[in-house]
């Protein structure tokens, strides 16, 4: 395709803005900056007009799937619509223009938001206290594991094993291993839930914690959760809940009531806020009362009506984030929760469940679901039956793009062959669910008739080598020498697209 890179649009001397003629004495950088601060060469930036930039990035954005444009049933990721009011609030000067080094008395508004958000999350999940610092679920897991380490160090107990079910997300064992724990896998039973007999056989005084996702990654609620937490507590171990699937529980059940000791939330999943392309996110960690002292510092506290950051840290695991977390994400999640209110939050959870079960029932005759009859907010179907026609889960996923849908998560969890993990979220209408179902059925029919094309057919790029992109990333593309600027642009050159002077400055 043409013009894939903005450098390819570069024309020597073209500028986006032209400044008015200088009416004050010109000062050269070297007169006010030391040599070390002045670059020897002009940066190799493309020379383009504002309109070139707008066209280029608008086109690129249209090459992308996004929740705002297409149904995005990417299981486990909870790609729900991010209401635009979130953006409006996050862009308010009082949030967007503050600096974390301002004195605390100037920051009472954002401190109040931290304070209230911690309480809202505690209420929704039944945990005693929260830290909002972690930047993502995975970092929340790390915080949780560090809390577990500190807890046992304080008790002078040496425990080195973390139990993790075989359906877990890869970040769970990765986090445990990163903190030098030995990871022992717990098997799932024929019903897709934790196999209690297997769990019991692996419990002993060396177990520090179980990391459990509930509902699990098959979209099934661990109905023996109270027995599970009791068994762990009986050997003095803790229960860490991966709360990435909290959307299913919203207003219906609370991990705190299940005797969970620590959990993380993914605000960018359960509580809207845009995510994709790797960020930004927030992974607050909630703890039961007996672990509150271990939370990262600083913590927001209130004294005589004034909010402040408290750095006291006898048992704290320390700091996880420069300043106070991904504040923009926190503002969006807070706005989302306050807009929905109690009944809205409850309805979001219930509707997510109904939507997932609706799709499941309509698809399971062609895409069987090996585990579970009723699912929670997502389900894992198998494309195994299409293999005889030479079509895999990957092929189905790629073909969906041609039909205007983002692909479900594929090949995860590992315990389902040719897995397609489908999560519609509550924000889709019945019409979009039906259109998705029709596309899935059409793809199966196409496969059976031997007519499945090499998909995708209608995308800007066809099948890409995903492994090579990850193994040999090339991040150092350089523009062809001919399009490089030779000196920094001066003023009013060539075809500038817009003239900016003091009278036309509108922003
Ligand atoms: C998304 C997810 C994670 C990791 O969360 P990030 O915010 O992407 O770091 C962990 N566990 C499960 C089950 C998830 O779906």
XYZ file of C-alpha atoms and ligand atoms in Angstrom:
522
model
C 0.000 0.000 0.000
C 1.093 3.560 -0.649
C 2.031 6.059 2.001
C 2.360 3.602 4.846
C 4.837 5.888 6.561
C 4.621 9.594 7.098
C 8.255 9.867 5.938
C 7.078 8.856 2.485
C 4.974 12.026 2.356
C 7.899 14.249 3.254
C 8.702 17.062 0.789
C 11.786 19.121 1.461
C 10.888 22.520 2.878
C 7.214 21.823 3.513
C 5.974 22.988 6.901
C 2.806 22.751 8.932
C 2.924 26.247 10.370
C 4.607 29.451 9.385
C 5.394 31.940 12.073
C 5.022 35.697 11.703
C 8.199 37.655 11.012
C 10.288 38.015 14.139
C 9.863 41.479 15.678
C 12.296 40.999 18.585
C 16.074 40.390 18.463
C 16.899 36.870 17.393
C 18.740 34.773 20.001
C 20.702 31.753 18.825
C 20.396 28.621 20.968
C 24.144 28.645 21.638
C 23.851 32.039 23.335
C 21.644 30.648 26.110
C 22.255 26.877 26.170
C 25.416 24.975 26.947
C 26.942 22.967 24.110
C 25.863 19.658 25.616
C 22.226 20.687 25.280
C 22.382 21.604 21.594
C 22.114 18.842 19.024
C 24.653 18.792 16.260
C 22.241 17.525 13.631
C 18.644 18.450 12.938
C 16.206 15.693 13.954
C 15.214 13.516 11.005
C 11.563 14.475 10.985
C 9.238 14.294 7.999
C 8.479 17.664 6.398
C 4.736 17.756 5.937
C 1.800 20.124 6.090
C -0.876 19.927 8.744
C -3.273 18.481 6.186
C -0.741 15.733 5.299
C -0.568 14.844 8.983
C -4.343 14.797 9.399
C -4.891 12.634 6.305
C -2.096 10.246 7.207
C -3.179 9.593 10.777
C -6.886 9.585 10.008
C -6.250 6.939 7.365
C -4.095 4.906 9.723
C -6.780 5.084 12.389
C -9.304 3.760 9.865
C -7.038 0.790 9.132
C -7.485 -0.238 12.738
C -10.280 -2.099 14.415
C -11.515 -0.304 17.490
C -14.424 -0.648 19.870
C -15.801 2.629 18.517
C -16.036 1.154 15.016
C -16.431 -2.621 15.303
C -17.638 -5.377 17.608
C -14.604 -6.588 19.553
C -15.318 -9.943 21.219
C -11.732 -10.442 22.435
C -12.184 -12.840 25.345
C -10.581 -12.082 28.715
C -9.882 -8.493 27.602
C -13.388 -7.072 28.225
C -13.350 -4.645 25.296
C -16.395 -2.637 26.316
C -17.442 0.739 25.010
C -15.767 3.656 26.734
C -18.481 6.306 27.244
C -17.415 9.697 25.896
C -18.299 11.386 29.180
C -15.216 9.649 30.628
C -13.071 11.544 28.142
C -14.787 14.816 28.881
C -14.154 14.489 32.606
C -10.552 13.291 32.165
C -9.869 16.335 29.981
C -11.109 18.818 32.593
C -8.344 21.258 33.528
C -8.536 20.309 37.191
C -7.444 16.796 36.252
C -5.514 17.199 33.016
C -3.472 20.298 33.859
C -2.323 19.519 37.399
C 1.220 18.502 38.275
C 2.007 15.872 40.889
C 4.615 18.166 42.471
C 2.044 20.857 43.296
C 1.469 21.251 47.031
C -1.151 18.886 48.431
C -3.513 21.715 49.328
C -3.755 22.477 45.577
C -4.490 18.843 44.753
C -7.436 18.211 47.025
C -9.726 17.411 44.063
C -7.645 14.589 42.634
C -6.860 13.322 46.148
C -10.595 13.216 46.819
C -11.052 11.194 43.624
C -8.383 8.702 44.784
C -10.035 8.514 48.194
C -13.529 7.929 46.797
C -12.384 5.500 44.099
C -10.638 3.347 46.719
C -13.894 3.252 48.667
C -16.026 2.471 45.616
C -13.748 -0.409 44.612
C -13.742 -1.704 48.194
C -17.537 -1.642 48.214
C -17.862 -3.359 44.831
C -15.384 -6.128 45.671
C -15.795 -6.436 49.456
C -12.098 -5.846 50.097
C -10.908 -3.680 53.027
C -8.468 -1.345 51.258
C -6.955 -0.567 47.872
C -3.841 0.789 46.240
C -4.403 2.507 42.900
C -0.724 2.554 41.932
C -0.222 -0.469 39.632
C -0.332 0.357 35.909
C -1.918 -2.882 34.755
C -3.245 -6.219 35.890
C 0.182 -7.792 35.554
C 1.761 -5.139 37.775
C -1.098 -5.618 40.233
C -0.176 -9.299 40.356
C 3.415 -8.334 41.102
C 2.223 -6.063 43.923
C 0.087 -8.909 45.269
C 2.944 -11.396 45.192
C 5.257 -8.898 46.929
C 2.590 -8.461 49.624
C 2.453 -12.242 50.051
C 6.266 -12.355 50.379
C 6.284 -9.557 52.977
C 3.421 -11.121 54.923
C 5.278 -14.405 55.404
C 8.579 -12.625 56.081
C 6.841 -10.723 58.882
C 5.554 -13.996 60.309
C 9.009 -15.513 59.979
C 7.662 -18.276 57.783
C 9.485 -19.599 54.782
C 7.077 -20.641 52.046
C 8.153 -21.080 48.451
C 5.229 -22.508 46.442
C 2.417 -20.784 44.580
C -0.419 -22.952 43.258
C -1.930 -21.960 39.912
C -4.725 -23.715 37.988
C -3.896 -24.990 34.489
C -6.456 -22.603 32.938
C -4.689 -19.492 34.286
C -3.580 -16.492 32.266
C 0.151 -16.575 31.501
C 0.872 -13.536 33.651
C 0.009 -15.533 36.823
C 2.844 -18.085 36.644
C 5.143 -15.432 35.139
C 4.590 -13.135 38.129
C 5.096 -15.911 40.666
C 8.269 -17.114 38.944
C 9.632 -13.549 38.739
C 9.478 -13.394 42.530
C 11.390 -16.696 42.878
C 8.365 -18.793 43.796
C 8.046 -22.348 42.624
C 4.883 -22.685 40.524
C 2.821 -25.858 40.978
C -0.053 -26.425 38.567
C -3.505 -27.425 39.810
C -5.583 -29.488 37.380
C -9.050 -28.629 36.145
C -11.704 -31.292 36.442
C -14.007 -32.508 33.669
C -16.323 -29.606 34.543
C -13.573 -27.044 33.852
C -13.367 -26.019 37.515
C -10.519 -26.494 39.999
C -10.207 -30.215 40.752
C -10.582 -30.221 44.546
C -8.877 -33.595 45.016
C -5.867 -32.400 43.017
C -5.789 -29.130 44.975
C -5.869 -30.990 48.305
C -3.029 -33.277 47.236
C -0.834 -30.238 46.579
C -1.583 -28.343 49.792
C 1.080 -28.226 52.473
C 2.905 -25.759 54.726
C 5.203 -24.716 51.878
C 2.297 -23.216 49.923
C 2.252 -19.421 50.209
C -0.815 -18.818 48.073
C -3.205 -19.945 45.386
C -3.604 -17.583 42.422
C -7.117 -18.107 41.190
C -9.154 -16.403 38.480
C -12.877 -16.300 39.247
C -14.833 -16.672 37.079
C -12.018 -18.635 35.513
C -10.703 -18.193 31.983
C -13.277 -20.685 30.662
C -15.923 -18.206 31.790
C -17.057 -20.500 34.604
C -17.720 -19.530 38.201
C -15.690 -21.551 40.724
C -18.698 -22.717 42.682
C -16.525 -24.340 45.366
C -14.786 -21.050 46.058
C -15.686 -21.067 49.777
C -14.251 -24.561 50.184
C -11.170 -23.540 48.218
C -10.432 -20.451 50.341
C -11.066 -22.480 53.514
C -8.642 -25.217 52.442
C -5.920 -22.654 51.726
C -6.445 -20.828 55.016
C -6.295 -24.115 56.926
C -2.664 -24.548 55.884
C -1.938 -20.892 56.652
C -1.768 -19.893 52.977
C -3.375 -16.911 51.245
C -5.740 -16.676 48.280
C -4.903 -14.247 45.486
C -7.724 -13.609 43.054
C -6.977 -12.475 39.525
C -9.903 -10.067 39.076
C -9.607 -9.607 35.298
C -13.028 -11.228 34.945
C -14.703 -9.003 37.526
C -17.172 -7.787 34.888
C -19.122 -10.995 35.450
C -19.416 -10.409 39.200
C -20.275 -6.692 39.193
C -23.086 -6.195 41.660
C -23.695 -9.953 41.827
C -20.942 -11.289 44.072
C -17.933 -9.958 45.977
C -14.504 -11.611 46.226
C -14.180 -10.272 49.787
C -17.218 -12.335 50.767
C -15.502 -15.372 49.239
C -12.672 -14.868 51.780
C -10.197 -13.825 49.108
C -7.154 -12.145 50.728
C -5.751 -10.144 47.798
C -7.016 -9.319 44.341
C -6.334 -7.039 41.438
C -8.800 -5.305 39.163
C -8.163 -4.214 35.598
C -9.855 -0.822 35.465
C -9.262 -0.782 31.695
C -11.360 -3.934 31.353
C -14.146 -3.915 33.918
C -14.561 -0.175 34.322
C -14.409 0.950 30.660
C -11.484 3.322 29.873
C -9.992 2.686 26.434
C -7.367 0.027 26.038
C -5.649 -1.612 23.154
C -2.212 -1.410 21.673
C -0.859 -2.142 25.122
C -2.113 0.674 27.262
C -2.700 2.736 29.240
C -4.221 0.812 32.107
C -4.567 0.569 35.844
C -4.498 -2.528 38.025
C -5.552 -1.537 41.555
C -4.905 -4.120 44.256
C -7.384 -4.737 47.050
C -6.551 -6.532 50.289
C -8.385 -7.905 53.292
C -7.948 -6.085 56.620
C -5.008 -8.199 57.830
C -2.905 -7.186 54.797
C -3.629 -3.465 54.698
C -0.274 -2.466 56.243
C 1.568 -4.115 53.361
C 0.064 -1.933 50.620
C 2.409 0.321 48.626
C 3.054 3.890 49.784
C 2.078 6.652 49.609
C -1.527 6.075 50.698
C -4.126 8.796 50.581
C -5.437 9.710 54.029
C -7.688 12.312 55.587
C -7.045 14.473 58.633
C -9.172 17.427 59.778
C -10.960 17.425 56.431
C -7.648 17.714 54.490
C -6.423 14.897 52.274
C -2.722 14.092 52.114
C -0.222 11.454 50.991
C 0.991 9.305 53.847
C 4.457 7.805 53.387
C 4.598 5.879 56.670
C 5.618 2.389 55.714
C 6.531 -0.061 58.418
C 5.481 -3.155 56.459
C 4.756 -1.578 53.076
C 6.201 -3.227 49.994
C 7.273 0.270 48.912
C 6.461 2.224 45.828
C 5.365 0.793 42.457
C 4.858 3.820 40.287
C 6.324 7.256 39.802
C 3.890 9.621 41.460
C 0.385 8.227 41.990
C -0.518 5.796 39.237
C -2.056 6.257 35.794
C -4.284 9.069 36.996
C -6.114 9.588 33.673
C -7.324 6.004 33.780
C -8.440 6.391 37.392
C -10.512 9.455 36.482
C -12.245 7.548 33.682
C -13.037 4.539 35.863
C -14.348 6.780 38.633
C -16.586 8.624 36.160
C -17.875 5.338 34.771
C -18.764 3.971 38.209
C -20.458 7.197 39.341
C -22.450 7.436 36.105
C -23.735 3.870 36.352
C -24.473 4.033 40.076
C -25.437 0.970 42.099
C -28.188 -0.316 39.849
C -26.277 0.478 36.675
C -23.223 -1.475 37.863
C -25.444 -4.442 38.693
C -27.143 -4.306 35.296
C -23.800 -4.114 33.483
C -22.702 -7.400 35.086
C -26.002 -9.176 34.421
C -26.282 -7.986 30.819
C -22.712 -9.155 30.092
C -23.767 -12.633 31.252
C -26.945 -12.687 29.165
C -25.104 -11.523 26.027
C -22.433 -14.211 26.366
C -24.959 -16.979 26.957
C -27.051 -15.829 23.997
C -24.110 -16.137 21.583
C -23.035 -19.426 23.138
C -26.440 -21.045 22.645
C -26.657 -19.890 19.032
C -23.182 -21.136 18.106
C -22.580 -24.309 20.052
C -24.028 -26.702 17.466
C -21.177 -25.723 15.113
C -18.595 -24.545 17.624
C -18.946 -26.880 20.606
C -18.169 -25.556 24.084
C -16.404 -28.363 25.952
C -16.715 -26.926 29.454
C -19.824 -25.640 31.174
C -23.474 -25.384 30.285
C -24.217 -21.865 31.454
C -21.292 -19.485 31.145
C -20.589 -16.204 32.868
C -19.457 -13.173 30.814
C -17.502 -15.201 28.243
C -17.152 -18.740 26.935
C -14.553 -20.832 25.168
C -15.751 -22.598 22.037
C -13.717 -24.983 19.925
C -13.163 -24.838 16.157
C -11.983 -28.458 16.301
C -14.828 -29.747 14.117
C -13.663 -27.551 11.210
C -10.184 -29.065 11.199
C -11.348 -31.895 8.930
C -11.960 -29.216 6.274
C -8.513 -27.716 6.833
C -9.823 -24.738 8.793
C -8.365 -23.793 12.203
C -9.324 -21.395 14.997
C -6.754 -19.008 13.543
C -8.474 -19.164 10.120
C -11.874 -18.441 11.688
C -10.379 -15.493 13.572
C -8.810 -14.033 10.422
C -11.957 -14.572 8.353
C -14.031 -12.672 10.942
C -12.006 -9.556 10.089
C -13.388 -9.733 6.536
C -16.894 -9.791 7.975
C -16.186 -6.602 9.949
C -15.603 -8.158 13.367
C -12.536 -8.222 15.507
C -11.294 -11.745 16.269
C -11.965 -13.551 19.527
C -8.962 -14.574 21.634
C -7.579 -17.786 20.121
C -5.646 -20.765 21.522
C -6.243 -19.667 25.132
C -6.891 -21.167 27.602
C -4.564 -23.967 26.621
C -6.854 -26.718 27.883
C -9.311 -26.241 25.006
C -8.284 -27.488 21.558
C -8.601 -24.849 18.789
C -9.949 -22.417 21.385
C -12.065 -19.399 20.464
C -12.680 -17.297 23.561
C -15.648 -15.035 23.010
C -16.622 -12.115 25.253
C -19.270 -9.719 23.942
C -19.561 -7.446 27.036
C -22.810 -5.733 27.997
C -22.349 -2.812 25.636
C -23.378 -4.600 22.415
C -26.940 -4.527 21.113
C -28.887 -7.636 20.107
C -28.439 -6.589 16.454
C -24.645 -6.659 16.683
C -24.714 -9.971 18.534
C -26.937 -11.430 15.788
C -24.686 -10.104 13.040
C -21.675 -11.701 14.732
C -23.517 -15.014 15.110
C -24.450 -14.942 11.402
C -20.827 -14.322 10.450
C -19.600 -17.215 12.617
C -22.191 -19.551 11.079
C -21.354 -18.374 7.554
C -17.660 -19.063 8.193
C -18.447 -22.612 9.345
C -20.634 -23.207 6.264
C -17.920 -21.834 4.005
C -15.422 -24.225 5.591
C -17.714 -27.223 5.181
C -18.291 -26.394 1.525
C -14.521 -26.227 0.989
C -14.793 -22.565 0.065
C -12.794 -21.003 2.882
C -10.459 -18.404 1.327
C -7.036 -17.480 2.689
C -8.260 -14.783 5.085
C -8.200 -11.921 5.586
C -9.039 -10.842 2.067
C -10.180 -7.251 2.569
C -7.693 -5.915 5.096
C -4.800 -3.499 4.444
C -2.421 -6.396 5.165
C -3.026 -10.105 4.636
C -1.773 -12.891 6.899
C 1.227 -11.544 8.786
C 4.052 -13.495 10.370
C 3.244 -12.729 14.007
C 6.079 -14.785 15.420
C 8.731 -13.055 13.340
C 7.403 -9.618 14.295
C 7.856 -10.532 17.956
C 11.199 -12.318 17.590
C 12.888 -9.894 15.214
C 11.272 -6.520 15.836
C 12.635 -3.843 13.540
C 12.058 -0.557 15.296
C 14.760 1.379 13.507
C 13.258 2.183 10.158
C 15.097 5.046 8.569
C 13.638 7.244 5.859
C 15.268 7.121 2.427
C 18.136 9.638 2.297
C 16.390 11.758 -0.349
C 13.483 12.647 1.941
C 15.613 13.657 4.916
C 15.604 17.295 5.908
C 19.061 18.759 5.587
C 18.576 21.675 7.942
C 15.889 22.745 10.396
C 12.938 24.389 8.663
C 13.021 28.157 8.756
C 9.892 30.192 8.398
C 7.310 30.565 5.651
C 8.684 28.020 3.255
C 7.034 26.540 0.214
C 3.462 25.388 0.370
C 2.671 25.881 3.994
C -0.856 24.777 4.620
C -1.695 27.246 7.296
C -0.432 30.591 8.379
C -0.563 31.230 12.055
C -0.266 34.749 13.379
C -1.414 36.287 16.591
C -4.825 37.218 15.188
C -5.718 33.752 13.935
C -4.586 31.815 16.970
C -7.712 30.006 18.007
C -6.362 27.315 20.286
C -5.809 -9.233 31.039
C -5.534 -10.286 32.021
C -4.403 -10.223 32.865
C -3.315 -9.184 32.715
O -3.776 -7.886 32.842
P -3.072 -6.645 32.099
O -3.867 -5.486 32.562
O -3.154 -6.910 30.639
O -1.655 -6.606 32.587
C -4.270 -11.199 33.825
N -5.174 -12.201 33.948
C -6.252 -12.291 33.140
C -7.225 -13.423 33.335
C -6.464 -11.350 32.144
O -7.524 -11.444 31.334
